[in-house]
């Protein structure tokens, strides 16, 4: 299961519109685009008879996407906590569907989707809902490309109104439990919230929830060790990719030692370049998924 720890969208009206955003723990924002005045065709029903029914709305349009580790969660498990929270905050669901009942391929390509690699939609594995609260409308689109889940939020607010009430999606389930469950059941887990600059091995400042979870698990289980394994896409020569993936794994090891107090002899770092892809490197989203660092459980 995934932890949606405080997803807070504060909308401030007027010139110099600002947005204060706290992401779900373990999630990574992939894109954000705010248009002060734009239009959006909000789907209001399934694709049928060659047509997708929509309601065109105009105003301040926000388009935001995230990627997070879904584990074995279904698209309904990803969507349900979000749906419950927006209903609790006064939104009324206008339309909701799952892939086949939405209209499958036709719905997917007739509704607005942020381009890859910032949003990924599996034609047979996605869910959508649209909702309204007064003059505010929003849509949520979720999909999976295991082990990752993707969330797209599009929200439209009137440009001449006072600041709308904040949209707050509170904590519902434990992300740390999901990461540890995947680690203990599968023997390895992707540290999906890490980020590196393109082509570089320097780890971002963080903090990274996945590293806190890993450090806590090692503290609670003194008889185990971890191998940190870096992976890349297939761009470039193998030797260069092994060097980059090794450097990134080593950067994660150093962060666990220096920032989280993990003993150096309980961690090792390796890189295998593009030799163990999760999926095809033929698409941008596939290459993005293949660039990762995994924690591998070593039980003596």
Tab-separated table of N, CA and C in Angstrom, residues 66-181:
chain	number	residue	atom	x	y	z
A	66	UNK	N	2.561	12.938	-10.893
A	66	UNK	CA	3.493	12.302	-9.965
A	66	UNK	C	3.709	10.845	-10.365
A	67	UNK	N	4.842	10.339	-9.937
A	67	UNK	CA	5.106	8.904	-10.036
A	67	UNK	C	5.422	8.406	-8.631
A	68	UNK	N	4.940	7.217	-8.300
A	68	UNK	CA	5.179	6.643	-6.995
A	68	UNK	C	5.237	5.131	-7.113
A	69	UNK	N	5.760	4.511	-6.087
A	69	UNK	CA	5.909	3.061	-6.119
A	69	UNK	C	4.585	2.417	-5.752
A	70	UNK	N	4.003	1.681	-6.691
A	70	UNK	CA	2.672	1.107	-6.473
A	70	UNK	C	2.725	-0.291	-5.884
A	71	UNK	N	3.863	-0.989	-6.028
A	71	UNK	CA	3.929	-2.359	-5.533
A	71	UNK	C	2.841	-3.204	-6.177
A	72	UNK	N	2.064	-3.898	-5.339
A	72	UNK	CA	0.977	-4.740	-5.849
A	72	UNK	C	-0.362	-4.017	-5.828
A	73	UNK	N	-0.368	-2.714	-5.495
A	73	UNK	CA	-1.616	-1.955	-5.432
A	73	UNK	C	-2.286	-1.887	-6.797
A	74	UNK	N	-3.610	-1.973	-6.792
A	74	UNK	CA	-4.381	-1.813	-8.020
A	74	UNK	C	-4.619	-0.322	-8.274
A	75	UNK	N	-5.126	-0.016	-9.466
A	75	UNK	CA	-5.452	1.377	-9.752
A	75	UNK	C	-6.554	1.884	-8.833
A	76	UNK	N	-7.468	1.003	-8.424
A	76	UNK	CA	-8.509	1.428	-7.487
A	76	UNK	C	-7.905	1.766	-6.127
A	77	UNK	N	-6.912	0.995	-5.701
A	77	UNK	CA	-6.255	1.300	-4.431
A	77	UNK	C	-5.487	2.616	-4.502
A	78	UNK	N	-5.004	2.984	-5.672
A	78	UNK	CA	-4.353	4.267	-5.838
A	78	UNK	C	-5.362	5.409	-5.826
A	79	UNK	N	-6.498	5.186	-6.470
A	79	UNK	CA	-7.480	6.251	-6.627
A	79	UNK	C	-8.351	6.449	-5.391
A	80	UNK	N	-8.732	5.354	-4.725
A	80	UNK	CA	-9.734	5.437	-3.666
A	80	UNK	C	-9.396	6.428	-2.557
A	81	UNK	N	-8.139	6.458	-2.027
A	81	UNK	CA	-7.861	7.437	-0.974
A	81	UNK	C	-8.019	8.879	-1.448
A	82	UNK	N	-7.650	9.148	-2.694
A	82	UNK	CA	-7.811	10.481	-3.251
A	82	UNK	C	-9.278	10.829	-3.404
A	83	UNK	N	-10.048	9.902	-3.901
A	83	UNK	CA	-11.487	10.126	-4.089
A	83	UNK	C	-12.171	10.403	-2.752
A	84	UNK	N	-11.853	9.600	-1.734
A	84	UNK	CA	-12.480	9.788	-0.427
A	84	UNK	C	-12.167	11.157	0.144
A	85	UNK	N	-10.928	11.611	-0.057
A	85	UNK	CA	-10.530	12.888	0.507
A	85	UNK	C	-11.205	14.061	-0.195
A	86	UNK	N	-11.291	14.021	-1.521
A	86	UNK	CA	-11.909	15.162	-2.200
A	86	UNK	C	-13.408	15.212	-1.915
A	87	UNK	N	-14.045	14.054	-1.744
A	87	UNK	CA	-15.463	14.037	-1.366
A	87	UNK	C	-15.634	14.652	0.023
A	88	UNK	N	-14.743	14.297	0.950
A	88	UNK	CA	-14.817	14.828	2.311
A	88	UNK	C	-14.633	16.347	2.325
A	89	UNK	N	-13.973	16.877	1.322
A	89	UNK	CA	-13.713	18.316	1.265
A	89	UNK	C	-14.731	19.074	0.419
A	90	UNK	N	-15.829	18.394	0.095
A	90	UNK	CA	-16.925	19.093	-0.554
A	90	UNK	C	-17.040	18.922	-2.044
A	91	UNK	N	-16.177	18.124	-2.654
A	91	UNK	CA	-16.305	17.849	-4.075
A	91	UNK	C	-17.367	16.782	-4.318
A	92	UNK	N	-18.078	16.930	-5.412
A	92	UNK	CA	-19.058	15.930	-5.832
A	92	UNK	C	-18.541	15.239	-7.090
A	93	UNK	N	-18.447	13.919	-7.036
A	93	UNK	CA	-17.967	13.167	-8.193
A	93	UNK	C	-19.035	13.200	-9.278
A	94	UNK	N	-18.653	13.689	-10.450
A	94	UNK	CA	-19.569	13.794	-11.581
A	94	UNK	C	-19.553	12.530	-12.432
A	95	UNK	N	-18.357	11.939	-12.561
A	95	UNK	CA	-18.192	10.779	-13.441
A	95	UNK	C	-16.964	10.019	-12.996
A	96	UNK	N	-17.074	8.684	-13.013
A	96	UNK	CA	-15.945	7.837	-12.640
A	96	UNK	C	-16.003	6.562	-13.461
A	97	UNK	N	-14.832	6.075	-13.888
A	97	UNK	CA	-14.823	4.859	-14.694
A	97	UNK	C	-13.474	4.176	-14.587
A	98	UNK	N	-13.459	2.902	-14.962
A	98	UNK	CA	-12.196	2.182	-15.127
A	98	UNK	C	-11.994	1.911	-16.608
A	99	UNK	N	-10.817	1.480	-16.977
A	99	UNK	CA	-10.348	1.474	-18.358
A	99	UNK	C	-11.385	1.026	-19.392
A	100	UNK	N	-11.867	-0.206	-19.269
A	100	UNK	CA	-12.786	-0.743	-20.273
A	100	UNK	C	-14.083	0.045	-20.318
A	101	UNK	N	-14.637	0.367	-19.144
A	101	UNK	CA	-15.913	1.079	-19.087
A	101	UNK	C	-15.760	2.555	-19.446
A	102	UNK	N	-14.539	3.072	-19.366
A	102	UNK	CA	-14.302	4.442	-19.842
A	102	UNK	C	-14.392	4.520	-21.366
A	103	UNK	N	-14.030	3.423	-21.995
A	103	UNK	CA	-13.933	3.412	-23.447
A	103	UNK	C	-12.566	3.009	-23.939
A	104	UNK	N	-11.732	2.524	-23.001
A	104	UNK	CA	-10.439	1.965	-23.366
A	104	UNK	C	-9.548	2.921	-24.133
A	105	UNK	N	-9.079	2.449	-25.277
A	105	UNK	CA	-8.164	3.197	-26.125
A	105	UNK	C	-8.762	4.544	-26.528
A	106	UNK	N	-10.044	4.554	-26.919
A	106	UNK	CA	-10.662	5.774	-27.437
A	106	UNK	C	-10.761	6.852	-26.362
A	107	UNK	N	-11.154	6.471	-25.146
A	107	UNK	CA	-11.222	7.455	-24.060
A	107	UNK	C	-9.834	8.007	-23.779
A	108	UNK	N	-8.857	7.106	-23.672
A	108	UNK	CA	-7.491	7.516	-23.346
A	108	UNK	C	-6.969	8.564	-24.333
A	109	UNK	N	-7.259	8.392	-25.615
A	109	UNK	CA	-6.695	9.299	-26.604
A	109	UNK	C	-7.628	10.451	-26.967
A	110	UNK	N	-8.824	10.492	-26.363
A	110	UNK	CA	-9.702	11.640	-26.565
A	110	UNK	C	-9.698	12.590	-25.372
A	111	UNK	N	-9.147	12.156	-24.258
A	111	UNK	CA	-9.055	13.031	-23.094
A	111	UNK	C	-7.644	13.581	-22.964
A	112	UNK	N	-7.501	14.689	-22.257
A	112	UNK	CA	-6.188	15.328	-22.144
A	112	UNK	C	-5.305	14.548	-21.184
A	113	UNK	N	-4.104	14.207	-21.641
A	113	UNK	CA	-3.119	13.502	-20.821
A	113	UNK	C	-1.783	14.212	-20.997
A	114	UNK	N	-1.130	14.511	-19.894
A	114	UNK	CA	0.203	15.106	-19.949
A	114	UNK	C	1.125	14.140	-20.699
A	115	UNK	N	1.922	14.633	-21.642
A	115	UNK	CA	2.740	13.736	-22.479
A	115	UNK	C	3.749	12.926	-21.665
A	116	UNK	N	4.102	11.754	-22.182
A	116	UNK	CA	5.165	10.946	-21.604
A	116	UNK	C	6.485	11.716	-21.732
A	117	UNK	N	7.422	11.498	-20.816
A	117	UNK	CA	7.408	10.512	-19.739
A	117	UNK	C	6.789	11.000	-18.436
A	118	UNK	N	6.142	12.203	-18.471
A	118	UNK	CA	5.601	12.765	-17.236
A	118	UNK	C	4.287	12.126	-16.810
A	119	UNK	N	3.622	11.435	-17.724
A	119	UNK	CA	2.433	10.664	-17.364
A	119	UNK	C	2.395	9.436	-18.241
A	120	UNK	N	2.092	8.298	-17.632
A	120	UNK	CA	2.012	7.031	-18.359
A	120	UNK	C	0.620	6.459	-18.136
A	121	UNK	N	-0.039	6.027	-19.217
A	121	UNK	CA	-1.371	5.426	-19.114
A	121	UNK	C	-1.368	4.090	-19.837
A	122	UNK	N	-1.590	3.013	-19.085
A	122	UNK	CA	-1.751	1.682	-19.670
A	122	UNK	C	-3.195	1.551	-20.160
A	123	UNK	N	-3.369	1.228	-21.409
A	123	UNK	CA	-4.697	1.245	-22.023
A	123	UNK	C	-5.701	0.376	-21.277
A	124	UNK	N	-5.266	-0.727	-20.697
A	124	UNK	CA	-6.185	-1.642	-20.009
A	124	UNK	C	-6.086	-1.555	-18.486
A	125	UNK	N	-5.386	-0.548	-17.980
A	125	UNK	CA	-5.187	-0.477	-16.531
A	125	UNK	C	-5.105	0.983	-16.076
A	126	UNK	N	-6.254	1.663	-16.115
A	126	UNK	CA	-6.301	3.041	-15.627
A	126	UNK	C	-7.685	3.320	-15.050
A	127	UNK	N	-7.780	4.384	-14.280
A	127	UNK	CA	-9.055	4.854	-13.724
A	127	UNK	C	-9.096	6.371	-13.807
A	128	UNK	N	-10.324	6.873	-13.957
A	128	UNK	CA	-10.527	8.308	-14.141
A	128	UNK	C	-11.733	8.745	-13.325
A	129	UNK	N	-11.657	9.981	-12.797
A	129	UNK	CA	-12.855	10.596	-12.230
A	129	UNK	C	-12.802	12.094	-12.471
A	130	UNK	N	-13.984	12.686	-12.591
A	130	UNK	CA	-14.116	14.138	-12.635
A	130	UNK	C	-15.041	14.550	-11.504
A	131	UNK	N	-14.779	15.729	-10.929
A	131	UNK	CA	-15.528	16.180	-9.762
A	131	UNK	C	-15.637	17.696	-9.786
A	132	UNK	N	-16.607	18.225	-9.024
A	132	UNK	CA	-16.794	19.669	-8.957
A	132	UNK	C	-17.087	20.093	-7.528
A	133	UNK	N	-16.699	21.336	-7.222
A	133	UNK	CA	-17.011	21.959	-5.941
A	133	UNK	C	-17.302	23.418	-6.251
A	134	UNK	N	-18.599	23.747	-6.385
A	134	UNK	CA	-18.953	25.078	-6.851
A	134	UNK	C	-18.444	25.288	-8.259
A	135	UNK	N	-17.678	26.365	-8.443
A	135	UNK	CA	-17.129	26.648	-9.767
A	135	UNK	C	-15.785	25.974	-10.012
A	136	UNK	N	-15.277	25.286	-9.011
A	136	UNK	CA	-14.039	24.517	-9.159
A	136	UNK	C	-14.346	23.155	-9.764
A	137	UNK	N	-13.538	22.708	-10.714
A	137	UNK	CA	-13.651	21.346	-11.226
A	137	UNK	C	-12.263	20.729	-11.248
A	138	UNK	N	-12.229	19.416	-11.195
A	138	UNK	CA	-10.951	18.719	-11.288
A	138	UNK	C	-11.157	17.348	-11.898
A	139	UNK	N	-10.064	16.784	-12.380
A	139	UNK	CA	-10.063	15.397	-12.822
A	139	UNK	C	-8.829	14.710	-12.258
A	140	UNK	N	-8.982	13.425	-11.980
A	140	UNK	CA	-7.884	12.581	-11.532
A	140	UNK	C	-7.781	11.397	-12.481
A	141	UNK	N	-6.580	11.121	-12.922
A	141	UNK	CA	-6.308	9.972	-13.785
A	141	UNK	C	-5.164	9.187	-13.156
A	142	UNK	N	-5.370	7.901	-12.907
A	142	UNK	CA	-4.311	7.070	-12.334
A	142	UNK	C	-4.101	5.854	-13.221
A	143	UNK	N	-2.848	5.401	-13.277
A	143	UNK	CA	-2.515	4.205	-14.046
A	143	UNK	C	-1.283	3.575	-13.430
A	144	UNK	N	-0.899	2.421	-13.956
A	144	UNK	CA	0.256	1.701	-13.425
A	144	UNK	C	1.127	1.198	-14.570
A	145	UNK	N	2.408	1.176	-14.285
A	145	UNK	CA	3.362	0.432	-15.098
A	145	UNK	C	4.307	-0.196	-14.085
A	146	UNK	N	3.877	-1.348	-13.470
A	146	UNK	CA	4.579	-1.895	-12.312
A	146	UNK	C	6.087	-1.917	-12.511
A	147	UNK	N	6.822	-1.483	-11.463
A	147	UNK	CA	6.376	-1.252	-10.088
A	147	UNK	C	5.924	0.172	-9.800
A	148	UNK	N	5.736	1.000	-10.835
A	148	UNK	CA	5.383	2.392	-10.607
A	148	UNK	C	3.908	2.650	-10.838
A	149	UNK	N	3.388	3.634	-10.096
A	149	UNK	CA	2.054	4.145	-10.330
A	149	UNK	C	2.159	5.596	-10.758
A	150	UNK	N	1.180	6.068	-11.520
A	150	UNK	CA	1.186	7.439	-12.028
A	150	UNK	C	-0.125	8.129	-11.667
A	151	UNK	N	-0.039	9.394	-11.292
A	151	UNK	CA	-1.207	10.194	-10.938
A	151	UNK	C	-1.163	11.487	-11.730
A	152	UNK	N	-2.282	11.841	-12.337
A	152	UNK	CA	-2.419	13.134	-13.006
A	152	UNK	C	-3.590	13.886	-12.392
A	153	UNK	N	-3.357	15.115	-11.984
A	153	UNK	CA	-4.407	15.994	-11.477
A	153	UNK	C	-4.516	17.197	-12.398
A	154	UNK	N	-5.732	17.476	-12.889
A	154	UNK	CA	-6.014	18.707	-13.620
A	154	UNK	C	-7.115	19.428	-12.849
A	155	UNK	N	-6.858	20.674	-12.477
A	155	UNK	CA	-7.832	21.442	-11.713
A	155	UNK	C	-8.048	22.790	-12.378
A	156	UNK	N	-9.321	23.207	-12.468
A	156	UNK	CA	-9.675	24.488	-13.069
A	156	UNK	C	-10.414	25.319	-12.036
A	157	UNK	N	-9.932	26.552	-11.808
A	157	UNK	CA	-10.544	27.475	-10.861
A	157	UNK	C	-10.871	28.777	-11.577
A	158	UNK	N	-11.948	29.452	-11.197
A	158	UNK	CA	-12.274	30.748	-11.810
A	158	UNK	C	-11.148	31.755	-11.587
A	159	UNK	N	-10.824	32.530	-12.598
A	159	UNK	CA	-9.719	33.484	-12.470
A	159	UNK	C	-10.115	34.741	-11.714
A	160	UNK	N	-11.421	35.057	-11.661
A	160	UNK	CA	-11.855	36.302	-11.033
A	160	UNK	C	-12.476	36.079	-9.662
A	161	UNK	N	-12.276	34.868	-9.123
A	161	UNK	CA	-12.859	34.562	-7.819
A	161	UNK	C	-11.798	34.685	-6.741
A	162	UNK	N	-12.272	34.730	-5.477
A	162	UNK	CA	-11.333	34.687	-4.367
A	162	UNK	C	-10.646	33.328	-4.355
A	163	UNK	N	-9.561	33.246	-3.614
A	163	UNK	CA	-8.813	31.990	-3.557
A	163	UNK	C	-9.722	30.846	-3.143
A	164	UNK	N	-9.777	29.767	-3.914
A	164	UNK	CA	-10.622	28.629	-3.543
A	164	UNK	C	-10.080	27.943	-2.306
A	165	UNK	N	-10.940	27.232	-1.574
A	165	UNK	CA	-10.458	26.507	-0.400
A	165	UNK	C	-9.373	25.523	-0.805
A	166	UNK	N	-8.387	25.276	0.063
A	166	UNK	CA	-7.307	24.359	-0.290
A	166	UNK	C	-7.810	22.946	-0.495
A	167	UNK	N	-7.196	22.247	-1.404
A	167	UNK	CA	-7.447	20.826	-1.607
A	167	UNK	C	-6.410	20.074	-0.793
A	168	UNK	N	-6.854	19.332	0.209
A	168	UNK	CA	-5.939	18.646	1.108
A	168	UNK	C	-6.229	17.162	1.069
A	169	UNK	N	-5.240	16.394	0.676
A	169	UNK	CA	-5.376	14.942	0.689
A	169	UNK	C	-4.516	14.430	1.821
A	170	UNK	N	-5.177	14.009	2.897
A	170	UNK	CA	-4.464	13.659	4.120
A	170	UNK	C	-3.875	12.260	4.052
A	171	UNK	N	-3.067	11.935	5.014
A	171	UNK	CA	-2.463	10.619	5.131
A	171	UNK	C	-3.553	9.559	5.276
A	172	UNK	N	-3.425	8.474	4.532
A	172	UNK	CA	-4.408	7.409	4.625
A	172	UNK	C	-3.782	6.060	4.929
A	173	UNK	N	-2.736	5.700	4.199
A	173	UNK	CA	-2.125	4.394	4.429
A	173	UNK	C	-0.622	4.533	4.462
A	174	UNK	N	0.073	3.515	4.925
A	174	UNK	CA	1.510	3.615	5.173
A	174	UNK	C	2.338	3.241	3.962
A	175	UNK	N	3.123	4.209	3.473
A	175	UNK	CA	4.031	3.924	2.362
A	175	UNK	C	5.202	3.086	2.826
A	176	UNK	N	5.653	3.345	4.086
A	176	UNK	CA	6.789	2.582	4.580
A	176	UNK	C	6.450	1.103	4.655
A	177	UNK	N	5.201	0.804	5.049
A	177	UNK	CA	4.779	-0.588	5.094
A	177	UNK	C	4.821	-1.233	3.729
A	178	UNK	N	4.433	-0.471	2.684
A	178	UNK	CA	4.465	-1.012	1.334
A	178	UNK	C	5.873	-1.283	0.864
A	179	UNK	N	6.786	-0.372	1.165
A	179	UNK	CA	8.173	-0.563	0.748
A	179	UNK	C	8.778	-1.767	1.449
A	180	UNK	N	8.551	-1.889	2.749
A	180	UNK	CA	9.121	-3.011	3.496
A	180	UNK	C	8.468	-4.338	3.108
A	181	UNK	N	7.177	-4.294	2.808
A	181	UNK	CA	6.512	-5.516	2.357
A	181	UNK	C	7.129	-6.013	1.054
